[in-house]
Amino acid sequence: MKLITAEEHISTDYAHKAINDYLKSVPSDPKAMQKFGQSFAEGLVAYAVDPAVMSDIDEKRLNYMDENGIDMQILSYGDASTNPDMLPADQAIALSSKINDTIAAAVKRHPDRYLGFATLPVSEPETAAKELKRAVEELGLKGALILGTDRNNQFLDAPKFMPIFEMAAKLDVPLYIHPSMPSKTIRDNYYSDMNPIGFNAIMSTPGWGWHMEAGLHVTRLILSGLFDKLPNLKLISGHWGEFVPYFLERLDEATTPVIGNPLKHPVSYYYKNNVYVTPSGMFTWPQMQLVLTEMGADHVIWAQDYPYVTGNASDFLSGTPISDEDKEKIAHGNIEKLLKLK
């Protein structure tokens, strides 16, 4: 079974250096930073990745793909702790462009093994829209992956971000809404004072918090009327939809009667028509079964979340009690159709 995985991450030495240099220049409380670092070091043990693995996009990664049943990876910058959008505008713009050039170069070297999603300087929406256009039309990338809230902790439904979504709709490419680091205020209020200290970090990020926030992004975009304005726009949401599919009926029940609700359809209508869901390496049947029940097989795409999740990427899908036709759709057919590969 041909397998294309849609959320497979890279990072680069130059990106790490640029962001770490900037963070060192920002005034901070040494004790608070030490506590923060300890929390992450002790909490994210299961997701610790060697930077060399993240930055490899040639022989070692290709060998890994061969050994684990992956025909193609869609590459994206996915180091949420070093999001280029954290930088001041001029640096974020330059770094995003350089990352996109790097991804495009990897795709050019291995066109039968890689595709790419762009990185965008989201806090500068007009420039981000232009960079998306360049990435798609000049570099041949297939959409973009957005790492959560912008540097000012604004959600993506703020009107200022509309140029990004308008450009994606115009180009007819998807935007992958990916989790990122919750703000310090959120971490302090919701994810502090747990024992051991590592629970604070893991619950604010891959254990719970940033998934809830990523799901809220998608829900707020729906409630903003985005898909009434741009009905052909497509989003991708990982980790089985970042909690949202489990609450669709509740969202319809709660939001439809709201006085002044401008939406033409219930929330679930937009979600099932405009959003595609991936597992992001959460290869678990109860969650997959619910998503298939809510979304149908036509809106499920496979993804491993490499290198945070590793191992055979096809065994779980092959062993699920669904039809061979649906397995083929999920493994490669849906993403090929979405990205117009065939």
Short mmCIF file of C-alpha atoms in Angstrom, two decimals:
data_model
loop_
_atom_site.label_atom_id
_atom_site.label_comp_id
_atom_site.label_asym_id
_atom_site.label_seq_id
_atom_site.Cartn_x
_atom_site.Cartn_y
_atom_site.Cartn_z
CA MET A 1 0.00 0.00 0.00
CA LYS A 2 1.43 3.35 -1.08
CA LEU A 3 1.88 5.64 1.93
CA ILE A 4 2.22 9.44 2.01
CA THR A 5 2.65 10.98 5.46
CA ALA A 6 1.63 14.60 5.80
CA GLU A 7 3.18 15.98 9.01
CA GLU A 8 6.87 15.17 8.97
CA HIS A 9 9.12 17.75 10.47
CA ILE A 10 12.48 19.30 9.90
CA SER A 11 14.54 21.91 11.66
CA THR A 12 17.84 23.51 10.75
CA ASP A 13 20.99 24.58 12.58
CA TYR A 14 20.65 28.12 11.29
CA ALA A 15 17.07 28.41 12.57
CA HIS A 16 18.03 27.15 16.03
CA LYS A 17 20.95 29.58 16.17
CA ALA A 18 18.88 32.57 15.06
CA ILE A 19 16.12 31.92 17.58
CA ASN A 20 18.40 30.98 20.48
CA ASP A 21 20.53 34.08 19.86
CA TYR A 22 17.40 36.22 19.96
CA LEU A 23 16.09 34.60 23.15
CA LYS A 24 19.42 35.20 24.87
CA SER A 25 19.13 38.90 24.02
CA VAL A 26 15.68 39.26 25.60
CA PRO A 27 15.66 40.27 29.32
CA SER A 28 14.39 37.43 31.51
CA ASP A 29 14.21 36.22 35.09
CA PRO A 30 17.09 33.72 35.50
CA LYS A 31 15.29 31.72 38.23
CA ALA A 32 12.07 31.54 36.23
CA MET A 33 13.97 30.45 33.12
CA GLN A 34 15.83 27.78 35.08
CA LYS A 35 12.53 26.45 36.42
CA PHE A 36 11.02 26.55 32.94
CA GLY A 37 13.99 24.66 31.48
CA GLN A 38 13.91 22.05 34.24
CA SER A 39 10.20 21.49 33.71
CA PHE A 40 10.68 20.84 30.01
CA ALA A 41 13.79 18.71 30.45
CA GLU A 42 11.99 16.46 32.94
CA GLY A 43 8.57 16.55 31.30
CA LEU A 44 9.14 16.06 27.59
CA VAL A 45 11.29 12.95 27.89
CA ALA A 46 9.09 10.99 25.47
CA TYR A 47 9.45 13.69 22.79
CA ALA A 48 13.13 14.56 23.07
CA VAL A 49 14.68 14.56 19.58
CA ASP A 50 18.29 14.87 18.50
CA PRO A 51 18.57 18.10 16.45
CA ALA A 52 20.73 16.20 13.96
CA VAL A 53 17.78 13.92 13.21
CA MET A 54 15.48 16.91 12.68
CA SER A 55 17.92 18.55 10.29
CA ASP A 56 18.65 15.44 8.21
CA ILE A 57 16.66 15.46 4.97
CA ASP A 58 18.79 13.17 2.88
CA GLU A 59 20.31 9.72 3.34
CA LYS A 60 19.35 8.87 6.94
CA ARG A 61 15.76 10.10 6.60
CA LEU A 62 15.33 8.32 3.28
CA ASN A 63 16.68 5.10 4.75
CA TYR A 64 14.27 5.47 7.66
CA MET A 65 11.38 5.90 5.24
CA ASP A 66 12.43 2.80 3.29
CA GLU A 67 12.62 0.75 6.48
CA ASN A 68 9.22 1.93 7.75
CA GLY A 69 6.93 1.72 4.76
CA ILE A 70 6.81 5.41 3.82
CA ASP A 71 6.82 6.30 0.12
CA MET A 72 6.66 10.09 0.57
CA GLN A 73 6.90 12.58 3.40
CA ILE A 74 5.47 16.10 3.31
CA LEU A 75 8.19 18.14 4.98
CA SER A 76 7.46 21.11 7.23
CA TYR A 77 9.26 23.13 9.86
CA GLY A 78 7.79 21.68 13.04
CA ASP A 79 9.93 22.64 16.01
CA ALA A 80 7.25 24.40 18.03
CA SER A 81 9.74 25.50 20.69
CA THR A 82 11.73 27.48 18.10
CA ASN A 83 8.95 28.94 15.97
CA PRO A 84 10.46 31.48 13.52
CA ASP A 85 7.48 33.75 14.18
CA MET A 86 8.88 34.33 17.67
CA LEU A 87 11.47 36.65 16.11
CA PRO A 88 11.10 40.37 15.32
CA ALA A 89 9.41 40.95 11.97
CA ASP A 90 12.46 41.42 9.73
CA GLN A 91 14.19 38.36 11.17
CA ALA A 92 11.04 36.21 11.05
CA ILE A 93 10.45 37.09 7.41
CA ALA A 94 14.02 36.31 6.37
CA LEU A 95 14.19 33.07 8.36
CA SER A 96 10.85 31.78 7.04
CA SER A 97 11.97 32.44 3.48
CA LYS A 98 15.27 30.64 4.06
CA ILE A 99 13.51 27.61 5.59
CA ASN A 100 11.19 27.42 2.59
CA ASP A 101 14.17 27.51 0.25
CA THR A 102 15.71 24.64 2.24
CA ILE A 103 12.55 22.53 2.04
CA ALA A 104 12.18 23.25 -1.68
CA ALA A 105 15.79 22.24 -2.29
CA ALA A 106 15.18 18.90 -0.53
CA VAL A 107 12.07 18.31 -2.66
CA LYS A 108 14.08 19.12 -5.80
CA ARG A 109 16.81 16.64 -4.80
CA HIS A 110 14.28 13.88 -4.06
CA PRO A 111 11.08 14.70 -6.00
CA ASP A 112 9.77 11.15 -5.77
CA ARG A 113 10.14 11.08 -1.96
CA TYR A 114 9.33 14.56 -0.65
CA LEU A 115 6.73 17.28 -0.91
CA GLY A 116 6.75 20.42 1.22
CA PHE A 117 4.60 22.79 3.26
CA ALA A 118 5.85 26.35 3.70
CA THR A 119 6.65 28.20 6.91
CA LEU A 120 5.14 31.67 7.16
CA PRO A 121 5.91 34.84 9.16
CA VAL A 122 2.34 34.79 10.45
CA SER A 123 2.64 37.95 12.57
CA GLU A 124 3.17 39.89 9.34
CA PRO A 125 0.08 38.69 7.43
CA GLU A 126 0.53 40.68 4.20
CA THR A 127 4.12 39.48 3.90
CA ALA A 128 3.09 35.97 4.91
CA ALA A 129 0.55 35.89 2.08
CA LYS A 130 3.24 36.97 -0.39
CA GLU A 131 5.60 34.32 0.95
CA LEU A 132 2.91 31.67 0.57
CA LYS A 133 2.44 32.75 -3.06
CA ARG A 134 6.19 32.56 -3.67
CA ALA A 135 6.48 29.20 -1.94
CA VAL A 136 3.70 27.67 -4.04
CA GLU A 137 4.23 29.32 -7.42
CA GLU A 138 8.02 29.62 -7.47
CA LEU A 139 9.24 26.89 -5.11
CA GLY A 140 6.57 24.28 -5.82
CA LEU A 141 5.48 23.78 -2.21
CA LYS A 142 1.97 22.48 -1.63
CA GLY A 143 0.58 24.72 1.12
CA ALA A 144 1.76 25.88 4.52
CA LEU A 145 1.95 24.74 8.13
CA ILE A 146 1.11 27.39 10.73
CA LEU A 147 2.50 27.00 14.23
CA GLY A 148 -0.32 28.25 16.45
CA THR A 149 -0.86 31.78 17.74
CA ASP A 150 1.31 34.64 16.51
CA ARG A 151 4.06 36.29 18.52
CA ASN A 152 1.48 38.57 20.16
CA ASN A 153 -0.62 35.55 21.23
CA GLN A 154 -3.42 36.43 18.82
CA PHE A 155 -5.69 33.73 17.46
CA LEU A 156 -5.90 33.23 13.71
CA ASP A 157 -9.50 34.47 13.45
CA ALA A 158 -8.33 38.06 14.03
CA PRO A 159 -9.20 40.08 10.91
CA LYS A 160 -5.58 41.00 10.29
CA PHE A 161 -4.80 37.40 9.29
CA MET A 162 -7.34 37.31 6.46
CA PRO A 163 -4.70 37.91 3.71
CA ILE A 164 -3.12 34.54 4.55
CA PHE A 165 -6.40 32.67 4.20
CA GLU A 166 -7.40 34.61 1.09
CA MET A 167 -4.11 33.69 -0.56
CA ALA A 168 -4.44 30.02 0.39
CA ALA A 169 -7.95 29.98 -1.10
CA LYS A 170 -6.78 31.76 -4.25
CA LEU A 171 -3.92 29.30 -4.71
CA ASP A 172 -6.22 26.40 -3.72
CA VAL A 173 -3.71 24.97 -1.24
CA PRO A 174 -4.35 23.76 2.33
CA LEU A 175 -3.13 25.27 5.58
CA TYR A 176 -2.08 22.83 8.31
CA ILE A 177 -2.96 24.29 11.74
CA HIS A 178 -0.28 22.91 14.05
CA PRO A 179 0.11 23.35 17.83
CA SER A 180 2.67 25.69 19.29
CA MET A 181 3.84 26.82 22.70
CA PRO A 182 1.02 28.29 24.82
CA SER A 183 1.69 31.75 26.18
CA LYS A 184 3.36 32.23 29.56
CA THR A 185 0.03 33.47 30.97
CA ILE A 186 -1.71 30.26 29.94
CA ARG A 187 1.15 28.11 31.24
CA ASP A 188 1.21 29.93 34.57
CA ASN A 189 -2.57 29.87 35.10
CA TYR A 190 -3.41 26.40 33.83
CA TYR A 191 -0.23 24.34 33.92
CA SER A 192 1.76 25.18 37.03
CA ASP A 193 2.25 23.90 40.56
CA MET A 194 1.90 20.23 39.57
CA ASN A 195 4.21 17.68 41.05
CA PRO A 196 6.66 16.46 39.76
CA ILE A 197 7.67 19.61 37.93
CA GLY A 198 7.73 17.83 34.56
CA PHE A 199 3.93 17.47 34.59
CA ASN A 200 3.68 21.25 34.13
CA ALA A 201 5.58 21.17 30.85
CA ILE A 202 4.08 18.03 29.37
CA MET A 203 0.50 19.03 30.20
CA SER A 204 0.93 22.48 28.66
CA THR A 205 2.28 21.01 25.43
CA PRO A 206 1.97 17.47 23.91
CA GLY A 207 0.11 16.01 26.88
CA TRP A 208 -2.89 18.31 26.61
CA GLY A 209 -2.61 22.10 26.37
CA TRP A 210 -1.33 22.93 22.95
CA HIS A 211 -3.75 20.46 21.37
CA MET A 212 -6.69 22.24 22.99
CA GLU A 213 -5.33 25.56 21.73
CA ALA A 214 -4.84 24.26 18.17
CA GLY A 215 -8.38 22.92 18.15
CA LEU A 216 -9.64 26.27 19.39
CA HIS A 217 -7.91 27.96 16.44
CA VAL A 218 -9.91 25.84 13.99
CA THR A 219 -13.17 26.31 15.90
CA ARG A 220 -12.74 30.07 16.11
CA LEU A 221 -11.99 30.23 12.39
CA ILE A 222 -15.27 28.43 11.69
CA LEU A 223 -17.21 30.73 14.05
CA SER A 224 -15.65 33.80 12.40
CA GLY A 225 -17.50 32.98 9.18
CA LEU A 226 -14.24 32.27 7.33
CA PHE A 227 -15.70 29.44 5.29
CA ASP A 228 -18.77 31.42 4.25
CA LYS A 229 -16.34 33.99 2.82
CA LEU A 230 -13.88 31.41 1.42
CA PRO A 231 -15.87 28.23 0.82
CA ASN A 232 -13.08 26.46 -1.07
CA LEU A 233 -10.47 26.98 1.68
CA LYS A 234 -9.13 23.76 3.20
CA LEU A 235 -7.48 23.26 6.60
CA ILE A 236 -5.65 20.23 7.98
CA SER A 237 -5.79 19.45 11.69
CA GLY A 238 -3.53 16.87 13.33
CA HIS A 239 -3.75 14.65 16.41
CA TRP A 240 -7.18 13.37 15.36
CA GLY A 241 -8.48 16.93 15.05
CA GLU A 242 -7.10 18.37 18.30
CA PHE A 243 -10.21 17.33 20.31
CA VAL A 244 -12.74 19.06 18.00
CA PRO A 245 -14.37 16.00 16.32
CA TYR A 246 -15.34 14.66 19.75
CA PHE A 247 -17.43 17.78 20.41
CA LEU A 248 -19.08 18.54 17.07
CA GLU A 249 -22.62 17.76 18.18
CA ARG A 250 -22.16 19.81 21.33
CA LEU A 251 -20.76 22.72 19.30
CA ASP A 252 -23.78 22.62 16.98
CA GLU A 253 -26.20 22.46 19.89
CA ALA A 254 -24.51 25.31 21.76
CA THR A 255 -23.64 27.75 18.98
CA THR A 256 -26.52 27.48 16.49
CA PRO A 257 -29.09 29.28 18.72
CA VAL A 258 -26.75 32.11 19.70
CA ILE A 259 -28.43 35.46 19.03
CA GLY A 260 -26.78 37.13 16.05
CA ASN A 261 -25.10 33.94 14.81
CA PRO A 262 -24.19 34.87 11.20
CA LEU A 263 -23.19 31.39 10.01
CA LYS A 264 -25.07 29.84 7.11
CA HIS A 265 -24.56 26.32 8.50
CA PRO A 266 -23.84 24.58 11.82
CA VAL A 267 -20.20 24.28 12.94
CA SER A 268 -20.08 20.59 12.01
CA TYR A 269 -21.00 21.36 8.39
CA TYR A 270 -17.88 23.47 7.88
CA TYR A 271 -15.70 21.07 9.84
CA LYS A 272 -16.77 18.06 7.79
CA ASN A 273 -16.46 19.92 4.48
CA ASN A 274 -13.42 22.15 4.93
CA VAL A 275 -11.19 20.32 7.41
CA TYR A 276 -9.04 17.22 6.93
CA VAL A 277 -7.86 15.29 9.97
CA THR A 278 -4.63 13.34 10.54
CA PRO A 279 -3.45 11.15 13.43
CA SER A 280 -0.03 12.83 13.76
CA GLY A 281 1.37 9.52 14.97
CA MET A 282 -1.44 8.89 17.48
CA PHE A 283 -2.09 5.41 16.12
CA THR A 284 -5.05 4.56 18.34
CA TRP A 285 -8.24 2.85 17.19
CA PRO A 286 -10.84 4.46 19.51
CA GLN A 287 -9.89 7.95 18.31
CA MET A 288 -9.67 6.85 14.67
CA GLN A 289 -13.05 5.12 14.89
CA LEU A 290 -14.73 8.26 16.21
CA VAL A 291 -13.13 10.47 13.55
CA LEU A 292 -14.20 8.08 10.80
CA THR A 293 -17.73 8.08 12.22
CA GLU A 294 -17.84 11.88 12.28
CA MET A 295 -15.84 12.73 9.16
CA GLY A 296 -15.89 9.71 6.89
CA ALA A 297 -12.78 8.24 5.28
CA ASP A 298 -12.63 10.95 2.59
CA HIS A 299 -11.39 13.56 5.09
CA VAL A 300 -8.73 11.50 6.88
CA ILE A 301 -5.07 11.78 5.85
CA TRP A 302 -2.17 9.78 7.26
CA ALA A 303 0.67 11.41 9.20
CA GLN A 304 3.35 10.12 11.55
CA ASP A 305 4.76 13.31 13.15
CA TYR A 306 8.34 12.23 12.45
CA PRO A 307 10.78 12.41 14.19
CA TYR A 308 8.73 12.83 17.39
CA VAL A 309 7.02 9.54 16.55
CA THR A 310 8.95 6.79 14.81
CA GLY A 311 8.49 3.20 13.70
CA ASN A 312 6.52 1.50 10.99
CA ALA A 313 3.99 4.01 9.73
CA SER A 314 1.73 1.61 7.84
CA ASP A 315 1.27 -1.38 10.18
CA PHE A 316 -1.46 0.24 12.27
CA LEU A 317 -3.46 1.46 9.28
CA SER A 318 -3.12 -1.90 7.52
CA GLY A 319 -4.48 -3.67 10.60
CA THR A 320 -7.56 -1.51 11.13
CA PRO A 321 -10.98 -3.12 10.50
CA ILE A 322 -11.91 -0.83 7.60
CA SER A 323 -12.23 -1.57 3.90
CA ASP A 324 -9.21 -1.76 1.62
CA GLU A 325 -10.74 1.09 -0.39
CA ASP A 326 -10.81 3.33 2.68
CA LYS A 327 -7.27 2.33 3.64
CA GLU A 328 -6.05 3.40 0.20
CA LYS A 329 -7.86 6.74 0.49
CA ILE A 330 -6.33 7.44 3.89
CA ALA A 331 -2.85 6.18 2.96
CA HIS A 332 -2.45 8.27 -0.19
CA GLY A 333 -5.63 8.92 -2.18
CA ASN A 334 -7.05 11.78 -0.13
CA ILE A 335 -3.81 13.75 0.07
CA GLU A 336 -3.15 13.20 -3.63
CA LYS A 337 -6.59 14.63 -4.39
CA LEU A 338 -6.24 17.53 -1.94
CA LEU A 339 -2.83 18.54 -3.30
CA LYS A 340 -3.81 17.78 -6.92
CA LEU A 341 -0.97 15.28 -7.33
CA LYS A 342 -2.99 13.23 -9.81
#
